Tab-separated table of C-alpha atoms in Angstrom:
chain	number	residue	atom	x	y	z
G	1	MET	CA	110.340	196.721	185.015
G	2	PHE	CA	113.558	195.404	186.484
G	3	SER	CA	116.789	195.753	184.553
G	4	LEU	CA	119.308	193.011	184.064
G	5	ASN	CA	122.580	194.805	184.668
G	6	THR	CA	126.156	193.788	184.068
G	7	SER	CA	129.354	195.766	183.912
G	8	GLU	CA	129.370	195.133	180.148
G	9	VAL	CA	125.843	195.958	179.032
G	10	GLU	CA	122.372	196.507	180.393
G	11	ILE	CA	119.805	194.099	178.971
G	12	SER	CA	116.111	194.811	179.488
G	13	THR	CA	114.721	192.832	176.540
G	14	PHE	CA	115.182	189.449	174.900
G	15	LEU	CA	114.603	188.432	171.279
G	16	LEU	CA	112.202	185.636	170.397
G	17	ILE	CA	112.423	183.737	167.121
G	18	GLY	CA	109.825	182.964	164.468
G	19	ILE	CA	110.048	180.204	161.867
G	20	PRO	CA	113.449	180.205	160.093
G	21	GLY	CA	113.206	180.994	156.397
G	22	LEU	CA	109.687	182.392	156.630
G	23	GLU	CA	110.417	185.718	158.291
G	24	ARG	CA	109.283	187.713	155.254
G	25	VAL	CA	105.804	186.177	155.156
G	26	PRO	CA	104.674	186.322	158.802
G	27	ILE	CA	101.122	187.349	157.906
G	28	TRP	CA	100.510	184.046	156.071
G	29	ILE	CA	101.790	182.089	159.078
G	30	SER	CA	99.631	184.156	161.442
G	31	ILE	CA	96.388	183.012	159.774
G	32	PRO	CA	96.658	179.286	160.683
G	33	VAL	CA	98.206	180.152	164.067
G	34	CYS	CA	95.319	182.508	164.929
G	35	PHE	CA	92.818	179.945	163.651
G	36	MET	CA	94.337	177.210	165.832
G	37	TYR	CA	94.291	179.448	168.909
G	38	LEU	CA	90.674	180.437	168.234
G	39	LEU	CA	89.581	176.806	167.816
G	40	ALA	CA	91.483	175.771	170.952
G	41	ILE	CA	89.874	178.502	173.071
G	42	LEU	CA	86.380	177.902	171.676
G	43	GLY	CA	86.711	174.120	172.013
G	44	ASN	CA	87.846	174.163	175.626
G	45	CYS	CA	85.292	176.819	176.591
G	46	THR	CA	82.565	174.671	174.978
G	47	ILE	CA	83.689	171.637	177.003
G	48	LEU	CA	83.639	173.691	180.225
G	49	PHE	CA	80.216	175.154	179.410
G	50	ALA	CA	78.720	171.747	178.611
G	51	ILE	CA	80.042	170.176	181.831
G	52	LYS	CA	78.926	173.130	183.977
G	53	THR	CA	75.399	173.367	182.590
G	54	GLU	CA	74.589	169.659	182.133
G	55	PRO	CA	73.786	167.800	185.402
G	56	SER	CA	74.335	164.380	183.794
G	57	LEU	CA	78.011	165.319	183.267
G	58	HIS	CA	78.569	166.114	186.946
G	59	GLU	CA	80.690	162.999	187.430
G	60	PRO	CA	84.377	162.544	188.384
G	61	MET	CA	85.524	161.773	184.838
G	62	TYR	CA	84.041	164.997	183.498
G	63	TYR	CA	85.284	167.067	186.437
G	64	PHE	CA	88.788	165.898	185.581
G	65	LEU	CA	88.117	166.700	181.924
G	66	SER	CA	87.162	170.257	182.937
G	67	MET	CA	90.515	170.515	184.778
G	68	LEU	CA	92.247	169.421	181.563
G	69	ALA	CA	90.331	172.080	179.620
G	70	LEU	CA	91.363	174.757	182.147
G	71	SER	CA	95.012	173.692	181.833
G	72	ASP	CA	94.748	173.863	178.031
G	73	LEU	CA	93.248	177.352	178.223
G	74	GLY	CA	96.087	178.402	180.545
G	75	LEU	CA	98.681	177.089	178.083
G	76	SER	CA	96.967	178.879	175.181
G	77	PHE	CA	96.728	182.239	176.936
G	78	SER	CA	100.310	181.949	178.254
G	79	SER	CA	101.866	181.621	174.808
G	80	LEU	CA	99.288	183.585	172.782
G	81	PRO	CA	100.678	187.148	173.260
G	82	SER	CA	104.271	186.479	172.176
G	83	MET	CA	103.398	184.157	169.278
G	84	LEU	CA	100.817	186.534	167.833
G	85	LYS	CA	103.254	189.458	168.190
G	86	ILE	CA	105.794	187.532	166.144
G	87	PHE	CA	103.506	186.169	163.440
G	88	LEU	CA	101.171	189.188	163.125
G	89	PHE	CA	103.548	192.111	163.611
G	90	ASN	CA	106.994	190.515	163.229
G	91	ALA	CA	107.798	191.962	166.689
G	92	MET	CA	110.506	189.773	168.204
G	93	GLU	CA	111.356	191.749	171.345
G	94	ILE	CA	109.989	190.826	174.752
G	95	SER	CA	110.798	192.567	178.015
G	96	ALA	CA	112.728	190.636	180.654
G	97	ASP	CA	109.845	190.845	183.141
G	98	ALA	CA	107.293	189.650	180.577
G	99	CYS	CA	109.595	186.815	179.491
G	100	ILE	CA	110.144	185.567	183.034
G	101	ALA	CA	106.417	185.834	183.801
G	102	GLN	CA	105.589	183.915	180.621
G	103	GLU	CA	107.976	181.064	181.407
G	104	PHE	CA	106.435	180.764	184.882
G	105	PHE	CA	102.911	180.394	183.488
G	106	ILE	CA	103.943	178.062	180.641
G	107	HIS	CA	105.853	175.731	182.964
G	108	GLY	CA	103.090	175.947	185.581
G	109	PHE	CA	100.251	175.046	183.220
G	110	THR	CA	102.408	172.385	181.537
G	111	ASP	CA	102.984	170.668	184.882
G	112	MET	CA	99.305	171.114	185.734
G	113	GLU	CA	98.249	169.395	182.502
G	114	SER	CA	100.696	166.579	183.158
G	115	SER	CA	99.258	166.170	186.669
G	116	VAL	CA	95.676	166.145	185.374
G	117	LEU	CA	96.546	163.422	182.847
G	118	LEU	CA	98.006	161.401	185.728
G	119	ILE	CA	94.862	161.881	187.841
G	120	MET	CA	92.708	160.854	184.871
G	121	SER	CA	94.673	157.619	184.476
G	122	PHE	CA	93.963	156.732	188.125
G	123	ASP	CA	90.336	157.704	187.542
G	124	ARG	CA	90.096	155.218	184.639
G	125	PHE	CA	91.728	152.510	186.770
G	126	LEU	CA	89.199	153.015	189.587
G	127	ALA	CA	86.271	153.081	187.140
G	128	ILE	CA	87.336	149.743	185.632
G	129	ARG	CA	88.623	148.069	188.809
G	130	THR	CA	85.798	149.034	191.187
G	131	PRO	CA	82.831	150.229	189.089
G	132	LEU	CA	80.296	149.746	191.895
G	133	ARG	CA	82.302	151.805	194.413
G	134	TYR	CA	83.605	154.345	191.874
G	135	SER	CA	81.155	157.144	192.711
G	136	SER	CA	81.494	156.631	196.455
G	137	ILE	CA	85.302	156.742	196.280
G	138	LEU	CA	85.543	159.790	194.009
G	139	THR	CA	82.947	162.111	195.511
G	140	SER	CA	82.629	165.690	194.267
G	141	SER	CA	84.396	167.106	197.329
G	142	ARG	CA	87.227	164.579	196.998
G	143	VAL	CA	87.668	165.421	193.309
G	144	LEU	CA	87.819	169.124	194.223
G	145	HIS	CA	90.435	168.476	196.896
G	146	ILE	CA	92.526	166.371	194.510
G	147	GLY	CA	92.366	169.088	191.857
G	148	LEU	CA	93.333	171.821	194.311
G	149	ALA	CA	96.184	169.738	195.741
G	150	PHE	CA	97.727	169.125	192.322
G	151	ALA	CA	97.219	172.766	191.268
G	152	ILE	CA	99.036	173.960	194.401
G	153	LYS	CA	101.767	171.367	193.746
G	154	SER	CA	102.275	172.727	190.214
G	155	VAL	CA	102.486	176.341	191.422
G	156	LEU	CA	104.937	175.508	194.214
G	157	LEU	CA	107.069	173.375	191.895
G	158	VAL	CA	107.658	176.146	189.322
G	159	LEU	CA	107.544	179.117	191.722
G	160	PRO	CA	111.347	179.164	192.278
G	161	LEU	CA	112.041	179.328	188.520
G	162	PRO	CA	111.457	183.076	187.979
G	163	PHE	CA	113.414	183.946	191.122
G	164	THR	CA	116.392	181.850	190.052
G	165	LEU	CA	116.337	183.596	186.654
G	166	LYS	CA	116.189	187.088	188.178
G	167	ARG	CA	119.305	186.459	190.249
G	168	LEU	CA	121.395	185.755	187.136
G	169	ARG	CA	123.485	188.300	185.234
G	170	TYR	CA	122.941	188.565	181.488
G	171	CYS	CA	125.581	189.850	179.092
G	172	LYS	CA	125.428	190.371	175.346
G	173	LYS	CA	123.376	187.354	174.267
G	174	ARG	CA	119.689	188.153	173.806
G	175	LEU	CA	118.396	185.664	171.200
G	176	LEU	CA	116.130	182.906	172.508
G	177	SER	CA	115.466	179.632	170.672
G	178	HIS	CA	111.656	179.625	170.518
G	179	SER	CA	108.602	181.788	169.896
G	180	TYR	CA	108.005	181.978	173.651
G	181	CYS	CA	110.100	181.992	176.831
G	182	LEU	CA	111.224	178.822	178.584
G	183	HIS	CA	113.353	178.541	181.715
G	184	GLN	CA	116.120	176.486	180.102
G	185	ASP	CA	116.224	178.858	177.138
G	186	VAL	CA	116.598	182.057	179.205
G	187	MET	CA	119.046	180.363	181.570
G	188	LYS	CA	121.500	179.695	178.730
G	189	LEU	CA	121.812	183.434	178.011
G	190	ALA	CA	123.291	184.139	181.457
G	191	CYS	CA	126.969	184.944	181.849
G	192	SER	CA	126.941	184.181	185.590
G	193	ASP	CA	126.866	180.826	187.352
G	194	ASN	CA	123.583	179.101	186.450
G	195	ARG	CA	124.167	175.724	188.122
G	196	VAL	CA	121.259	176.276	190.529
G	197	ASN	CA	118.974	176.922	187.549
G	198	PHE	CA	120.286	173.858	185.733
G	199	TYR	CA	119.778	171.435	188.624
G	200	TYR	CA	116.413	172.819	189.695
G	201	GLY	CA	115.210	172.887	186.079
G	202	LEU	CA	116.297	169.253	185.769
G	203	PHE	CA	114.366	168.431	188.946
G	204	VAL	CA	111.213	170.076	187.536
G	205	ALA	CA	111.595	168.195	184.230
G	206	LEU	CA	112.102	164.855	186.016
G	207	SER	CA	109.075	165.536	188.244
G	208	MET	CA	106.955	166.092	185.168
G	209	MET	CA	108.322	163.038	183.351
G	210	SER	CA	107.641	160.933	186.456
G	211	ASP	CA	103.950	161.595	185.777
G	212	SER	CA	104.315	159.743	182.468
G	213	VAL	CA	105.901	156.786	184.292
G	214	PHE	CA	102.998	156.621	186.765
G	215	ILE	CA	100.530	156.890	183.865
G	216	ALA	CA	102.232	153.909	182.197
G	217	VAL	CA	102.105	151.964	185.485
G	218	SER	CA	98.396	152.732	185.889
G	219	TYR	CA	97.731	151.339	182.398
G	220	VAL	CA	99.611	148.159	183.274
G	221	PHE	CA	97.137	147.697	186.147
G	222	ILE	CA	94.237	148.638	183.854
G	223	LEU	CA	95.281	145.991	181.306
G	224	LYS	CA	95.704	143.426	184.064
G	225	THR	CA	92.186	144.210	185.307
G	226	VAL	CA	90.677	144.148	181.807
G	227	LEU	CA	92.280	140.796	180.978
G	228	GLY	CA	90.608	139.398	184.087
G	229	ILE	CA	87.146	140.231	182.697
G	230	ALA	CA	85.483	137.098	181.315
G	231	SER	CA	83.328	138.677	178.590
G	232	HIS	CA	85.105	139.803	175.410
G	233	GLY	CA	82.502	142.520	174.863
G	234	GLU	CA	82.980	143.882	178.374
G	235	ARG	CA	86.735	143.969	177.833
G	236	LEU	CA	86.339	146.087	174.713
G	237	LYS	CA	83.833	148.332	176.472
G	238	ALA	CA	86.252	148.891	179.376
G	239	LEU	CA	89.182	149.629	177.060
G	240	ASN	CA	87.052	151.969	174.955
G	241	THR	CA	86.578	154.247	177.989
G	242	CYS	CA	90.359	154.800	177.991
G	243	VAL	CA	90.827	155.680	174.302
G	244	SER	CA	90.267	159.439	174.716
G	245	HIS	CA	92.683	159.615	177.632
G	246	ILE	CA	95.352	157.608	175.773
G	247	CYS	CA	95.047	160.021	172.828
G	248	ALA	CA	95.395	163.017	175.166
G	249	VAL	CA	98.505	161.480	176.773
G	250	LEU	CA	100.119	160.842	173.374
G	251	ILE	CA	99.246	164.340	172.099
G	252	PHE	CA	100.851	165.882	175.181
G	253	TYR	CA	103.937	163.725	175.709
G	254	VAL	CA	105.046	162.873	172.138
G	255	PRO	CA	106.205	166.451	171.283
G	256	ILE	CA	107.972	166.749	174.678
G	257	ILE	CA	109.795	163.424	174.304
G	258	THR	CA	110.634	164.122	170.643
G	259	LEU	CA	112.075	167.538	171.483
G	260	ALA	CA	114.061	166.182	174.433
G	261	THR	CA	115.429	163.328	172.273
G	262	MET	CA	116.481	165.720	169.508
G	263	HIS	CA	118.213	168.005	172.026
G	264	ARG	CA	120.042	165.060	173.592
G	265	PHE	CA	120.903	162.722	170.716
G	266	ALA	CA	120.591	164.550	167.372
G	267	LYS	CA	124.031	165.318	165.933
G	268	GLU	CA	122.683	167.791	163.387
G	269	LYS	CA	119.647	169.634	164.725
G	270	SER	CA	117.316	171.300	162.244
G	271	PRO	CA	116.301	174.704	163.688
G	272	LEU	CA	113.076	174.563	161.667
G	273	ALA	CA	112.130	171.123	163.027
G	274	MET	CA	112.995	172.120	166.594
G	275	ILE	CA	110.881	175.286	166.455
G	276	LEU	CA	107.919	173.576	164.760
G	277	ILE	CA	107.866	170.786	167.369
G	278	ALA	CA	108.217	173.327	170.203
G	279	ASP	CA	105.326	175.368	168.797
G	280	ALA	CA	103.254	172.200	168.304
G	281	PHE	CA	103.806	171.356	171.983
G	282	LEU	CA	101.815	174.462	173.008
G	283	LEU	CA	99.402	174.617	170.078
G	284	VAL	CA	98.337	171.022	169.451
G	285	PRO	CA	97.164	169.704	172.875
G	286	PRO	CA	94.737	172.611	173.562
G	287	LEU	CA	93.450	172.281	169.994
G	288	MET	CA	93.132	168.491	169.813
G	289	ASN	CA	91.941	167.539	173.316
G	290	PRO	CA	88.414	168.982	172.905
G	291	ILE	CA	88.148	167.372	169.458
G	292	VAL	CA	89.296	163.976	170.750
G	293	TYR	CA	86.898	164.010	173.701
G	294	CYS	CA	83.973	165.189	171.587
G	295	VAL	CA	84.602	162.513	168.950
G	296	LYS	CA	85.417	159.592	171.263
G	297	THR	CA	83.175	160.331	174.260
G	298	ARG	CA	79.517	159.945	173.319
G	299	GLN	CA	78.123	161.755	176.370
G	300	ILE	CA	80.251	164.849	175.688
G	301	ARG	CA	79.484	164.777	171.955
G	302	VAL	CA	75.736	164.491	172.468
G	303	LYS	CA	75.554	167.231	175.109
G	304	VAL	CA	77.765	169.626	173.124
G	305	LEU	CA	75.621	169.119	170.019
G	306	GLU	CA	72.484	169.647	172.097
G	307	LYS	CA	73.833	172.928	173.481
G	308	LEU	CA	74.842	174.117	170.018
G	309	SER	CA	71.469	173.196	168.494
G	310	LEU	CA	69.601	174.991	171.289
G	311	LYS	CA	71.650	178.144	170.708
G	312	SER	CA	70.998	178.041	166.966
G	313	LYS	CA	67.199	178.010	167.486
């Protein structure tokens, strides 16, 4: 493990934070947290299993859904160790190496999920705009190449973050603001010049938020296409194919935008509200996405229920 040295003090660990005011009852908090993690992991693994084993789900939409499930699993496993340590054992310390590694994976899988949601919005546009050519445009090999390209983009985008953190000097401050490590959180503890971290972190955040802009633009084109459909029933049918994706976008982006707005504009910030929203950002999307897609997508729901009923026999 590397040491973060200064002439004042040597810091090799940081301190994470639980939920303010509930430090004495961590075991009661750990039960719902563990339950949410378990449901998220089981739900996303079930989606992946159903898509892999069911030939009728070997279509572009479901390939992209499997990418979303993989991103959700990555987010869950990235934050799971530190959050369970806090809520199960009240252990707040995390080594500098582990903290920097965790922020790399959290930011990487966050950007990957954002990219997948963007790809899925284009997928819905193509399915509605050119239904007859949809399968010929998005072939299996093309979907694979798109997925790999965006995964590589996410890795390359966040790869400089841990290196920029390791070059900083850290003095006496050790307390982080969340139950897991984030680049902007660790950066603020440095006593050396962190302008490079600030500007590159801002670039990463803007790159991710640009995905939301492109998603909004794609839905403008989707609405324009839907309004051009003559039949009212066909319009509703086309829009209904987008409901699951819209829910996934809202589940992912609402906590991010809320947290960013509170950081920027709130005069009196509630530490409890900030931490709960930050925890929800990593807990809720992996938990809710499988539920949303199983409830709103008939093909997924039917196949998942078939798989479960076969296993119970």
